[in-house]
Coordinates of C-alpha atoms in Angstrom, one line a residue:
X1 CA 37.2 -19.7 7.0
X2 CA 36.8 -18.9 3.4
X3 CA 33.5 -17.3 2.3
X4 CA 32.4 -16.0 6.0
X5 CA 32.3 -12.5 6.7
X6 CA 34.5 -10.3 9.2
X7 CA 31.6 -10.1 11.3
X8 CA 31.1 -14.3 10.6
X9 CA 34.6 -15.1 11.6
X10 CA 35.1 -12.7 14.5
X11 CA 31.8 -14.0 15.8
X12 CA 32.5 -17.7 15.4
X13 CA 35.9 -16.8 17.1
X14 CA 34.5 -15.7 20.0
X15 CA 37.1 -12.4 19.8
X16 CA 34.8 -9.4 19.1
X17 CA 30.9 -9.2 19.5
X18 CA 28.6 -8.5 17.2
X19 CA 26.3 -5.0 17.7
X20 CA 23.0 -6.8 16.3
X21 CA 22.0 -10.2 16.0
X22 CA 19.2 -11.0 14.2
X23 CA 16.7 -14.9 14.4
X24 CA 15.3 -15.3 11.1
X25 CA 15.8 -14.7 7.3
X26 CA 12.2 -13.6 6.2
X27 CA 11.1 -10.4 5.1
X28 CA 11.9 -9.3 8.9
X29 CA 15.3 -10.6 9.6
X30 CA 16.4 -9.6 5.5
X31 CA 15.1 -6.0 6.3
X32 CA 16.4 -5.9 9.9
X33 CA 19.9 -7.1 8.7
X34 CA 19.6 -4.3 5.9
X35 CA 19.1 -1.6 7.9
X36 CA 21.5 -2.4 11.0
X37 CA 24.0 -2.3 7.7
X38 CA 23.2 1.2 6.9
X39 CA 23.4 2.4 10.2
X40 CA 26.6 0.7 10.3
X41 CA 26.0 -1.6 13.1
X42 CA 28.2 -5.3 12.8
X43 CA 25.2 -7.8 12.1
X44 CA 24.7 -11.5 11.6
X45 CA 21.3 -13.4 10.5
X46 CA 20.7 -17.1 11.8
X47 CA 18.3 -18.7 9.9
X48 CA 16.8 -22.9 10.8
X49 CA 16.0 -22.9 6.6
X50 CA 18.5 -23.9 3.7
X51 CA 17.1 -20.5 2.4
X52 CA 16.0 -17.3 2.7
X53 CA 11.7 -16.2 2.6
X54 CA 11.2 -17.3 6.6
X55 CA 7.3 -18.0 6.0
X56 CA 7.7 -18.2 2.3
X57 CA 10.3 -20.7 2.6
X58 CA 8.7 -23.4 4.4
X59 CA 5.1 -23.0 3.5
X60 CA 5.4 -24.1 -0.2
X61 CA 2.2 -26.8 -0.4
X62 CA 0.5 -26.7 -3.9
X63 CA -1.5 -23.6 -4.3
X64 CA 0.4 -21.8 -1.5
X65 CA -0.3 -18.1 -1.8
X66 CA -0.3 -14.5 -0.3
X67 CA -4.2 -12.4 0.3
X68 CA -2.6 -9.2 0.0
X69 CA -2.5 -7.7 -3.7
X70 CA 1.2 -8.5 -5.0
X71 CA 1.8 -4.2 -5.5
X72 CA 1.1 -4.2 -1.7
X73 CA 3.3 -6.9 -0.6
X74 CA 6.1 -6.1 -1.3
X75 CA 9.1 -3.6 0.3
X76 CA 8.4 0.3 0.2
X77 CA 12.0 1.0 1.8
X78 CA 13.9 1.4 -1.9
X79 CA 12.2 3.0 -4.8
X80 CA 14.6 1.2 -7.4
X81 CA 13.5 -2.2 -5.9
X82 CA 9.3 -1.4 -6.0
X83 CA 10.3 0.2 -9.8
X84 CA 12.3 -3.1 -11.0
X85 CA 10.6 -5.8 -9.8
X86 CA 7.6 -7.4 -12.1
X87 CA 4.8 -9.4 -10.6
X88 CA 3.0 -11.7 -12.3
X89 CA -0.1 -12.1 -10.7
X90 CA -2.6 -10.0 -8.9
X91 CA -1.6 -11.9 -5.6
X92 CA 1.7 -13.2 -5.7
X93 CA 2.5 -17.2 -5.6
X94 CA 4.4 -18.8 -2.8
X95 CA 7.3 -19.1 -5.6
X96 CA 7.1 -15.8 -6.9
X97 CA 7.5 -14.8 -3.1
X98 CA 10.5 -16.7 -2.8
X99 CA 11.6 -15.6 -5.7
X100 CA 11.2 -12.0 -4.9
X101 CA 12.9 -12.0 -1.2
X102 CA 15.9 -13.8 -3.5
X103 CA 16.2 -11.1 -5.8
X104 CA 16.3 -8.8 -2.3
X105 CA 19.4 -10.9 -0.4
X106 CA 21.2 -10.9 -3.6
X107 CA 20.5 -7.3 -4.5
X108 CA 21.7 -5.8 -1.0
X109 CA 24.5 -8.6 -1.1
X110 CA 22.9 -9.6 2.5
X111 CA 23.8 -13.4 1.7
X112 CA 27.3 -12.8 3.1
X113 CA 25.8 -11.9 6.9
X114 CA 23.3 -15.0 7.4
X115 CA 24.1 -18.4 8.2
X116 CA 21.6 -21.0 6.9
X117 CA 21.0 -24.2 8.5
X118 CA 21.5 -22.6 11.7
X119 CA 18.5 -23.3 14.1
X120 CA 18.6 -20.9 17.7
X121 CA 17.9 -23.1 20.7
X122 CA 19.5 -20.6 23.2
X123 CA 19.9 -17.4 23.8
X124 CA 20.9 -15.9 27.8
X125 CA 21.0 -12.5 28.7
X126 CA 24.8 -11.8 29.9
X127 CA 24.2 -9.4 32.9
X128 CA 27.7 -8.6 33.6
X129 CA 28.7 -8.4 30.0
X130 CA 25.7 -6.6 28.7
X131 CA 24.9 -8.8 25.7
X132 CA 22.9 -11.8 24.3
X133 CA 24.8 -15.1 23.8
X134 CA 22.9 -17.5 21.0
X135 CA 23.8 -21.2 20.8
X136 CA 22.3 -22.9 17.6
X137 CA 21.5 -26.5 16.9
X138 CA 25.0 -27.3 15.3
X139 CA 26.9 -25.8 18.2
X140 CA 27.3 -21.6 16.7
X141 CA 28.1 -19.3 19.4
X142 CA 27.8 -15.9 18.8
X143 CA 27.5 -12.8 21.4
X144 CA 25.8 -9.2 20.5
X145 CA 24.9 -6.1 22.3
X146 CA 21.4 -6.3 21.0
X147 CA 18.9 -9.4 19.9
X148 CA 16.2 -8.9 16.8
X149 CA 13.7 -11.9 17.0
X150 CA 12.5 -12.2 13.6
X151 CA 11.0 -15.7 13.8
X152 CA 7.6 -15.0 12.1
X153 CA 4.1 -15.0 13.7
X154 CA 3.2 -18.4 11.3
X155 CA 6.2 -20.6 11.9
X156 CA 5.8 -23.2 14.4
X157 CA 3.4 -26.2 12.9
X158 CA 0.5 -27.4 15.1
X159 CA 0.5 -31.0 14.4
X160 CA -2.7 -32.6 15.7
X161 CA -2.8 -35.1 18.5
X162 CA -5.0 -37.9 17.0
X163 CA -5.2 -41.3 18.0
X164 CA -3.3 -43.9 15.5
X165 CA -1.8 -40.9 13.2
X166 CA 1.5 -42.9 13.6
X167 CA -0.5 -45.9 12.3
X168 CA -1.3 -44.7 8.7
X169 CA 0.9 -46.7 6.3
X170 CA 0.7 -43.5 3.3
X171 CA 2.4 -40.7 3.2
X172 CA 1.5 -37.9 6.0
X173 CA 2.2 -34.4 5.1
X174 CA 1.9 -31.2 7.1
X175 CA 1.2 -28.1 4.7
X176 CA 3.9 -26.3 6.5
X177 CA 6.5 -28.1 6.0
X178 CA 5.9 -29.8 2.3
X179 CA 8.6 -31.5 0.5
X180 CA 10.8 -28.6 -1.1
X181 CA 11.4 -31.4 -4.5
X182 CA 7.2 -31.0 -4.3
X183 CA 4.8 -34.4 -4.5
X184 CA 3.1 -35.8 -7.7
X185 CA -0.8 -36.2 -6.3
X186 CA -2.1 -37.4 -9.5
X187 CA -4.3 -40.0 -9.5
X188 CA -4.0 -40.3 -5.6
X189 CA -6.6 -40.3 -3.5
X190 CA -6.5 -37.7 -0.4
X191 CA -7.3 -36.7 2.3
X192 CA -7.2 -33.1 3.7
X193 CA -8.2 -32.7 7.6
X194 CA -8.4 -28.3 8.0
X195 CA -10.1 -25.7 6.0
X196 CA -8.6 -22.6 7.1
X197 CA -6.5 -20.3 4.3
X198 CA -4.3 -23.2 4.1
X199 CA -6.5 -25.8 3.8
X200 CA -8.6 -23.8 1.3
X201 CA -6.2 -23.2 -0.7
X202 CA -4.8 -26.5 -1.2
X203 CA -8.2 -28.0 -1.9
X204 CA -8.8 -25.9 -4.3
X205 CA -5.7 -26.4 -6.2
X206 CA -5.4 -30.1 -5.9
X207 CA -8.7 -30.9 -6.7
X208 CA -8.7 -31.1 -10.3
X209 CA -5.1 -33.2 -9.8
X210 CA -6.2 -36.3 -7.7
X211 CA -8.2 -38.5 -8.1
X212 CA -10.8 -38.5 -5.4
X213 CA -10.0 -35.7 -2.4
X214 CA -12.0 -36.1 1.0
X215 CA -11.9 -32.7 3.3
X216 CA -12.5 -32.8 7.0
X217 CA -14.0 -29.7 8.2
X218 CA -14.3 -29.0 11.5
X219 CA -15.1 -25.4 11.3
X220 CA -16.4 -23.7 8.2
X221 CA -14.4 -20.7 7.1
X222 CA -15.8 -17.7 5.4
X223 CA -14.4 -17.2 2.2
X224 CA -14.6 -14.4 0.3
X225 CA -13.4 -14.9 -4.1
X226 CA -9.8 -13.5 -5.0
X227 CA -10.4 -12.8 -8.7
X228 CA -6.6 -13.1 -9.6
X229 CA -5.7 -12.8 -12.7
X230 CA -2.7 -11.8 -14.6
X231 CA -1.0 -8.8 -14.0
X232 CA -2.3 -5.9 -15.8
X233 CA 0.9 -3.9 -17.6
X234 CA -1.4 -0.5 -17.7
X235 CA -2.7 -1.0 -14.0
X236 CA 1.0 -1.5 -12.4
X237 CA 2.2 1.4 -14.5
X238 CA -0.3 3.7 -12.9
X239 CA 0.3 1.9 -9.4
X240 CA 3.9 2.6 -9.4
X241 CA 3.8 6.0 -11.5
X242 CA 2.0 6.9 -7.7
X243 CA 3.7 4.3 -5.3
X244 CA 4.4 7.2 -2.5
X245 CA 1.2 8.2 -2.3
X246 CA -0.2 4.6 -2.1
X247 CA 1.6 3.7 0.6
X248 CA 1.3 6.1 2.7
X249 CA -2.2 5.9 2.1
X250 CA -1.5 1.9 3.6
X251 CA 0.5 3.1 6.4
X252 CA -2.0 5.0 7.7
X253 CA -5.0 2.9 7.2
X254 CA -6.2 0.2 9.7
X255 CA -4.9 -2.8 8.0
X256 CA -2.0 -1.4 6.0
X257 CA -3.7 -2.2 2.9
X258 CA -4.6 0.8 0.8
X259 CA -8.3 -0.1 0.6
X260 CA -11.2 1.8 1.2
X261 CA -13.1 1.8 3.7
X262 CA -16.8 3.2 4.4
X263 CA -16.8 5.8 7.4
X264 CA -21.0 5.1 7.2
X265 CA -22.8 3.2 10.2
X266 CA -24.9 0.5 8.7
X267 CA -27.6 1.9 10.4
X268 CA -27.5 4.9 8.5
X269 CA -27.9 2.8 5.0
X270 CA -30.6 1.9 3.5
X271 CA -31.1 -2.0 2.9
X272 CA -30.7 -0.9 -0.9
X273 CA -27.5 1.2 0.1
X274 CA -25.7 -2.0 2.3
X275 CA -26.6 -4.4 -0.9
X276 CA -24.9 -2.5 -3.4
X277 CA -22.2 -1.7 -1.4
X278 CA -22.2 -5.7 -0.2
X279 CA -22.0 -6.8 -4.2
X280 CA -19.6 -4.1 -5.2
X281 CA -17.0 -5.0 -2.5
X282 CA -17.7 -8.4 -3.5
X283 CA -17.2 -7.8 -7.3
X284 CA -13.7 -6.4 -6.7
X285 CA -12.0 -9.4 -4.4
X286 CA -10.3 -9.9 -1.5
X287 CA -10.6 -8.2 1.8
X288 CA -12.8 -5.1 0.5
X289 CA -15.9 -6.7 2.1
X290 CA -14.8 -6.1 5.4
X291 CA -14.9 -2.3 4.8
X292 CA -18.6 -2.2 3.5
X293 CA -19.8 -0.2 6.9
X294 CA -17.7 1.3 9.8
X295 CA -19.6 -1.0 12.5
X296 CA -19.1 -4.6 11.0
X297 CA -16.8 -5.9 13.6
X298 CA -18.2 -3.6 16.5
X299 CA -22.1 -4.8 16.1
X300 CA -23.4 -7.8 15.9
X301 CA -26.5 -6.7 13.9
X302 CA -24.4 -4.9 11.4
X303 CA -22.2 -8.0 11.1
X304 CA -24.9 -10.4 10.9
X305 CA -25.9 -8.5 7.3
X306 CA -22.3 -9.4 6.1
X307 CA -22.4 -13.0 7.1
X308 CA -25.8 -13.4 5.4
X309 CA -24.7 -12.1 2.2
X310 CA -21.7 -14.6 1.8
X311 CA -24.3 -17.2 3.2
X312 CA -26.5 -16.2 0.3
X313 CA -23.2 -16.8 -2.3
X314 CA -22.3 -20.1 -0.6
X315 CA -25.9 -21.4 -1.4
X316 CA -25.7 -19.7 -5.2
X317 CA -22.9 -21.4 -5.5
X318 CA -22.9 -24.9 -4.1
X319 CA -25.3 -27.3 -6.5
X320 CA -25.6 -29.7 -2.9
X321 CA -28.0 -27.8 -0.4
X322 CA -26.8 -29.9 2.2
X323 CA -22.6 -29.2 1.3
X324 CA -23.5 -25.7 0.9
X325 CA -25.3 -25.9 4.9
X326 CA -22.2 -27.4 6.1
X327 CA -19.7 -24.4 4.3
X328 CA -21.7 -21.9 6.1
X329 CA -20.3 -20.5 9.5
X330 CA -22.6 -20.4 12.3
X331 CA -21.2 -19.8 15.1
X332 CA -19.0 -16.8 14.7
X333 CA -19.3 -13.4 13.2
X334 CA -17.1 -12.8 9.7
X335 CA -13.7 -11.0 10.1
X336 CA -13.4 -12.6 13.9
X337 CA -11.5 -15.5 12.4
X338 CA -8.5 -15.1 10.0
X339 CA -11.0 -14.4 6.5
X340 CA -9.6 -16.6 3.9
X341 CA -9.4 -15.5 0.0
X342 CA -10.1 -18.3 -2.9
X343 CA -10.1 -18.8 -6.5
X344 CA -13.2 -20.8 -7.1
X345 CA -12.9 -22.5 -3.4
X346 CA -16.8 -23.3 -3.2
X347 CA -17.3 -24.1 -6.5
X348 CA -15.0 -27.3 -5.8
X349 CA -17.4 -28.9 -4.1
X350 CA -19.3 -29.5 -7.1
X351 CA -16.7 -31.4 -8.2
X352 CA -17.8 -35.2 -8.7
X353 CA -14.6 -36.2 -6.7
X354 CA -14.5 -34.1 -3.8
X355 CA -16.6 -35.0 -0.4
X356 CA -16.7 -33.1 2.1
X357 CA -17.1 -34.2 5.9
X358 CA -18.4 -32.2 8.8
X359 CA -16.7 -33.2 12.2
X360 CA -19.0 -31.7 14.1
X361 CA -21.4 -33.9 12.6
X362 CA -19.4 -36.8 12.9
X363 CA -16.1 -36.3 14.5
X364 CA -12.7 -38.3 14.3
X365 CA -12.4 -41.3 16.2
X366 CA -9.1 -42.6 15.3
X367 CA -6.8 -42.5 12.1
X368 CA -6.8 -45.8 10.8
X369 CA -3.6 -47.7 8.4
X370 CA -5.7 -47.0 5.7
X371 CA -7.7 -43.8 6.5
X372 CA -9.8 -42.3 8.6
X373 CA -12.6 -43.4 11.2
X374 CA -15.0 -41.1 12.4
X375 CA -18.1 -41.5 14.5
X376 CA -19.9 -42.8 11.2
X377 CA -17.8 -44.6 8.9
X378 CA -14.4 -45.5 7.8
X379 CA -12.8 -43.4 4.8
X380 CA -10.4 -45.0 2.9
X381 CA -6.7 -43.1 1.0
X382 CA -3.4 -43.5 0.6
X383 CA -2.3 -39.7 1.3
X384 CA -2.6 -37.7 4.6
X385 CA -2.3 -33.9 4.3
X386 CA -2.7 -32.2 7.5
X387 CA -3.3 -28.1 7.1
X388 CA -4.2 -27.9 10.9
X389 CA -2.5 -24.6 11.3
X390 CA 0.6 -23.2 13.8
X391 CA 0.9 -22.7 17.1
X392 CA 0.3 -18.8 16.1
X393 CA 2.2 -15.4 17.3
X394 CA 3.9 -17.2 20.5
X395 CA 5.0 -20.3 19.1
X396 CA 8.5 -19.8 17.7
X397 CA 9.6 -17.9 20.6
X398 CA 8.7 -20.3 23.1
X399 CA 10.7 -23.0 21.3
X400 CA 13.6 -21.3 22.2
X401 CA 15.3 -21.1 25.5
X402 CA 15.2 -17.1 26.2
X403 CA 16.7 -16.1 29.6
X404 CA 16.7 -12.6 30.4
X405 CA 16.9 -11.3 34.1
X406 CA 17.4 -13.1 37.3
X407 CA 17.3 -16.2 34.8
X408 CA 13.9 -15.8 34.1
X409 CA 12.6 -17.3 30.8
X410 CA 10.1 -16.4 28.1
X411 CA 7.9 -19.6 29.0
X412 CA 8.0 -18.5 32.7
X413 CA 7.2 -14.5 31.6
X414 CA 4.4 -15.8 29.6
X415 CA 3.0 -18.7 30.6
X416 CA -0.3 -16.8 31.6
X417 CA 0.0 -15.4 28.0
X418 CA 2.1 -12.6 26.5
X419 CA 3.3 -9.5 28.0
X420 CA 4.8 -6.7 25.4
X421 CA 5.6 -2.9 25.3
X422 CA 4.3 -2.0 21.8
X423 CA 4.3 -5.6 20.3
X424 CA 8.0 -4.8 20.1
X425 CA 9.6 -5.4 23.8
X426 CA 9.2 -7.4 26.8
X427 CA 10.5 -6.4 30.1
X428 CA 13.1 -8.3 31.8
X429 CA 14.6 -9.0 28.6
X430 CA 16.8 -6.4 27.6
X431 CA 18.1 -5.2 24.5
X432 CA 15.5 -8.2 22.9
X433 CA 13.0 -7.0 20.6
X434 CA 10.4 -8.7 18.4
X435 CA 9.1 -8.1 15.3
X436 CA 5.0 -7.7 14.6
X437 CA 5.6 -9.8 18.4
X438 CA 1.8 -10.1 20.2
X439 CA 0.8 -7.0 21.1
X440 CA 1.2 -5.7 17.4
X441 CA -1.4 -5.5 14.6
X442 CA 1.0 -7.5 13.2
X443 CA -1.4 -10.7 11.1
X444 CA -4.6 -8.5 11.3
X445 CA -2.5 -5.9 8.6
X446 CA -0.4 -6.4 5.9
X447 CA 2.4 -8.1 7.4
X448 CA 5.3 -6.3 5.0
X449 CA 3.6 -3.0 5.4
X450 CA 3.9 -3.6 9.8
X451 CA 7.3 -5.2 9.6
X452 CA 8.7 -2.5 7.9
X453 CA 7.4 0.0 10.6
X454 CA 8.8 -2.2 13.3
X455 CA 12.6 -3.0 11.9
X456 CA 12.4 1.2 11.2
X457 CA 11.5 1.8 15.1
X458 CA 14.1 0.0 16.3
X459 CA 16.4 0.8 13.7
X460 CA 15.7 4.7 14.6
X461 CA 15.8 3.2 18.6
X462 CA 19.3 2.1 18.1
X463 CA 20.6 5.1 16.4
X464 CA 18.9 7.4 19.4
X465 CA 20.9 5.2 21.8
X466 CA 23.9 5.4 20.0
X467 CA 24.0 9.1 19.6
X468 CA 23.5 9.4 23.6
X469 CA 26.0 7.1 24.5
X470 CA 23.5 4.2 25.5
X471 CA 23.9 0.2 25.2
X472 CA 20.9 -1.0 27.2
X473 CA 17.4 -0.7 26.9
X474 CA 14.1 -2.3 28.1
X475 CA 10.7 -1.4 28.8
X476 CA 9.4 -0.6 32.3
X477 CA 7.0 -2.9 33.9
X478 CA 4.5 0.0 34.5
X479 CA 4.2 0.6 30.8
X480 CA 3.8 -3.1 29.6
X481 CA 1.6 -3.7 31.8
X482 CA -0.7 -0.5 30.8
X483 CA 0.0 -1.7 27.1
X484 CA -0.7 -4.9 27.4
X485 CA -4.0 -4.2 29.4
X486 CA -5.0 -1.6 25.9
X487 CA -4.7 -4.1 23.9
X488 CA -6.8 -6.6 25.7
X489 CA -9.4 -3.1 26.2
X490 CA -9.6 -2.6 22.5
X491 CA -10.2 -6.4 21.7
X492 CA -12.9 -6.3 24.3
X493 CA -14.7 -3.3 22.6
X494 CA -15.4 -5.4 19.0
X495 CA -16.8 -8.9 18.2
X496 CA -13.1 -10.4 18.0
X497 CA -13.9 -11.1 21.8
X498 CA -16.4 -13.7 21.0
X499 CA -14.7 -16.1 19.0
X500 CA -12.1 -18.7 19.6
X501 CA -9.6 -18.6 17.5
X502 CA -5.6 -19.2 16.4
X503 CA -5.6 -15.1 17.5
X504 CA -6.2 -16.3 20.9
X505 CA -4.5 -19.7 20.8
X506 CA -7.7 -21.6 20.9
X507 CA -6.2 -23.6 18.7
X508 CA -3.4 -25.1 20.9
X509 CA -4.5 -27.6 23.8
X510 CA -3.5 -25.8 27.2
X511 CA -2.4 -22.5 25.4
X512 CA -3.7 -19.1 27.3
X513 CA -6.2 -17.6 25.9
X514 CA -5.6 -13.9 25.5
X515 CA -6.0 -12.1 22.3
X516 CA -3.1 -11.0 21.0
X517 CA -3.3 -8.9 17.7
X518 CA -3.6 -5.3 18.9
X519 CA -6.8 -4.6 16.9
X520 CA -7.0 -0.8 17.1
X521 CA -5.5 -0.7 13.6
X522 CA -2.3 0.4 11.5
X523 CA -2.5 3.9 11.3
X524 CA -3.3 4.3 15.0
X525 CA -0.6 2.0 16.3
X526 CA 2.1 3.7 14.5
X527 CA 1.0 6.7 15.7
X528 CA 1.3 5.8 18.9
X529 CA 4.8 4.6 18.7
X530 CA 6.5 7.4 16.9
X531 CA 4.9 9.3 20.0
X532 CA 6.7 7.2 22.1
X533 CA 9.9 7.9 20.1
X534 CA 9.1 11.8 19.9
X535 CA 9.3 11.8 23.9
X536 CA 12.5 9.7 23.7
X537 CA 11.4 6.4 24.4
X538 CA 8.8 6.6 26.6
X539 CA 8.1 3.9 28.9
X540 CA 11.5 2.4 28.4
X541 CA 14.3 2.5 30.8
X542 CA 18.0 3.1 29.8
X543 CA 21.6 1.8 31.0
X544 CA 24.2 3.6 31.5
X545 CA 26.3 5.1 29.1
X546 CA 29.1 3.6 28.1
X547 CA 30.8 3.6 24.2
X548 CA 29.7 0.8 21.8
X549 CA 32.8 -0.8 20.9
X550 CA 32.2 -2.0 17.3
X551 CA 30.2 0.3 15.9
X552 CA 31.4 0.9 12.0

């Protein structure tokens, strides 16, 4: 067929298999498919979008934009790509994103190995034949040695199950899957039911649009101020005069952001100390305020001082005492939920045409043609959005039919919650692994920063095998087990263990409840698996040898 690929045609054919197959055209699957090149492994990308960005692609709702500082989300792999590429903005727009993971397909020429439009439903271990087959949506078939899942921790949408939402005779929208030709909210009047990043974010951005915008809260969020601004010319030629030293800086530290963070107990500052180091962490944006003292997300006291301070700038903020009660968290320390980032959030709600309604207060009864009923009254708007979140970490890969040993399937493997070696492997599912997968630090870092570490593990994996004549790998039940009970042990020893939470699929009806960000940090993690690389593989058990047959 004209256009496809050797690798597209031979695959479609059915008359050679392809070394790796890859699920997923973000900044995962365009990395993954990158490097398999260079290593010259035959390699195909299926991706369910019309495009390429994964996350990026589909999450494209007005005001849609990335917490982590444009300089530091980006790729570190080529030092051409970090030198060329301009951002605009402090922290990069959903578009800009896009735009970005464009320039990437088209500057690596990976367009020509990934087939858009091309949603996996199936993919079955081959025991005899030693190889994954995929089916997709539109009938593809394709077989490969090994299987990179690259389907994104934020994918799958959690679409609430509220009585009469079918009823509503506006338009419904989820933030996760907005129109990609966009929607003109001017003068309409809306309604917003989630205030997570998402729903922040949105409000924030639509408010001066609509007309009259009513957010439904049903758990306060703390929010900590963004300060983006334009890109500063002088401040990205200094960032990228020193770009190797930076991120290794971020590859090292817990979160794989080069920030700093204070090695000090809180209770060895003084109150003066923890205020100015409160207020200066504040003053310069984003996450900084969750480095202010080594103890904030191990003690509850220490914790306590954080969430007072943003209490205190909620209430400086907010002209409404009672709005500026309701904003305030109460039930949970900061940096146990996902911390959201804003540009002006709080100060919306001294808009004249923004109302905000607590649902713990008075929750949903029903969704109504016209609006909403809760407990108290009726509220009345001819647009639904619903930023209610994703069925987090889990959620793409149990959407698709994975069969790996014996016939045993993801949902039966972990339908008590996941099991992984490293984030990165599961066993009884050979030659399959997952990218920032559950067991990860994977969306308690800089994504980019712990994708790139994974897609060069297994890429250096691959290679190992190759050059000792292997074809099969997958971990030993021994070591996920002792992996996955670490990373359950670490969670345990910090406050993440008290909250419920989209990190331990709280937010899904009848979803396990096991924490599943490995919280023990960046740095440490990738320590930890080169060790297991050093001592060739540890924990993971090898076929036997036998020649790959299309390796280029």
């Amino acid at each position: 067929m004209e256009g496809e690929t050797l690798a597209q045609q031979s695959a479609a054919s059915g008359s050679e298999r392809l070394d790796v197959l890859i699920v997923g055209a973000g900044f995962s699957g365009l990395y993954a498919l990158h490097r398999a090149r260079e290593l010259g492994f035959s390699a195909l990308v299926l991706e369910a979008g019309d495009g390429v960005g994964g996350t990026w692609f589909w999450n494209r709702y007005p005001g849609a934009r990335c917490d982590v500082e444009s300089l530091d989300y980006s790729f570190s792999f080529d030092e051409t790509l970090e030198q060329e590429w301009e951002w605009t903005e402090r922290y990069p727009p959903q578009p800009e994103i896009r735009a970005y993971l464009d320039h990437v397909a088209e500057r690596f020429d990976l367009r020509r190995d990934i087939r858009l439009r091309s949603t996996v439903t199936a993919l079955t271990w081959d025991e005899a034949d030693n190889a994954w087959s995929a089916e997709t949506e539109d009938g593809f078939e394709v077989t490969a040695t090994y299987c990179i899942l690259a389907t994104g921790m934020l994918t799958v949408p959690n679409r609430p199950d509220i009585p009469g939402v079918d009823s509503f005779a506006g338009d419904v929208f989820h933030t996760a899957r907005w129109p990609e030709e966009g929607v003109d909210l001017r003068g309409r009047s809306v309604g917003i039911i989630g205030t997570g990043s998402t729903g922040i974010q949105f409000i924030t951005t639509a408010a001066p649009e609509v007309d009259r915008l009513t957010v439904f809260q049903r758990t306060p969020n703390f929010s900590l101020p963004a300060f983006n601004r334009p890109a500063d010319p002088e401040h990205t030629r200094e960032i990228k005069a020193s770009y190797r030293e930076r991120r290794q800086r971020a590859r090292e530290s817990p979160t794989g952001v080069p920030m700093s963070f204070n090695e000090k107990m809180s209770t060895d500052m003084t109150p003066e100390e923890i205020e100015t180091e409160f207020e200066t962490r504040w003053q310069y944006g984003g996450f900084l305020m969750l480095g202010a003292f080594a103890d904030l997300v191990i003690s509850q006291e220490a914790n306590d001082l954080a969430a007072d301070f943003v209490k205190r700038k909620i209430a400086a903020t907010v002209n409404d005492p009672d709005t500026a009660r309701k904003l305030m968290p109460t039930d949970y320390p900061i940096g146990t939920k996902r911390i959201c980032v804003d540009t002006g959030y709080y100060e919306t709600y001294n808009r004249d045409n923004v109302e905000l309604v607590d649902l713990r207060e008075t929750p949903i009864e029903r969704i109504t043609p016209t609006g909403l009923q809760t407990t108290e009254r009726e509220y009345e708007f001819d647009t639904l959005v619903l930023a209610t979140g994703f069925d987090a970490m889990t959620g793409a890969l149990m959407n698709i039919s994975i069969t790996g040993l014996g016939g045993e399937t993801i949902q039966d493997k972990w339908a008590d919650g996941p099991q992984s070696y490293l984030g990165l492997t599961t066993a009884s599912f050979p030659n399959m692994f997952i990218v920032t997968g559950p067991g990860s630090p994977s969306v308690l870092s800089n994504m980019v920063t712990s994708i790139e570490q994974h897609v060069e593990w297994i890429a250096d994996c691959l290679s190992w095998m190759r050059e000792h004549g292997y074809e099969r790998i997958e971990p030993t039940e021994a070591a996920e087990r002792e992996w996955t009970e670490h990373v359950a042990e670490v969670a345990s020893a910090t406050l993440h263990a008290t909250t419920s939470n989209w990190y331990n699929g709280a937010n899904i009806p009848g979803k396990p409840r096991i924490f599943m960000p490995y919280v023990g940090g960046v740095g440490a993690y990738r320590e930890h698996c080169d060790q297991v690389a050093a001592g060739d593989y540890t924990g993971f058990a090898f076929g036997a040898p036998r020649s790959l047959a299309s390796v280029g």
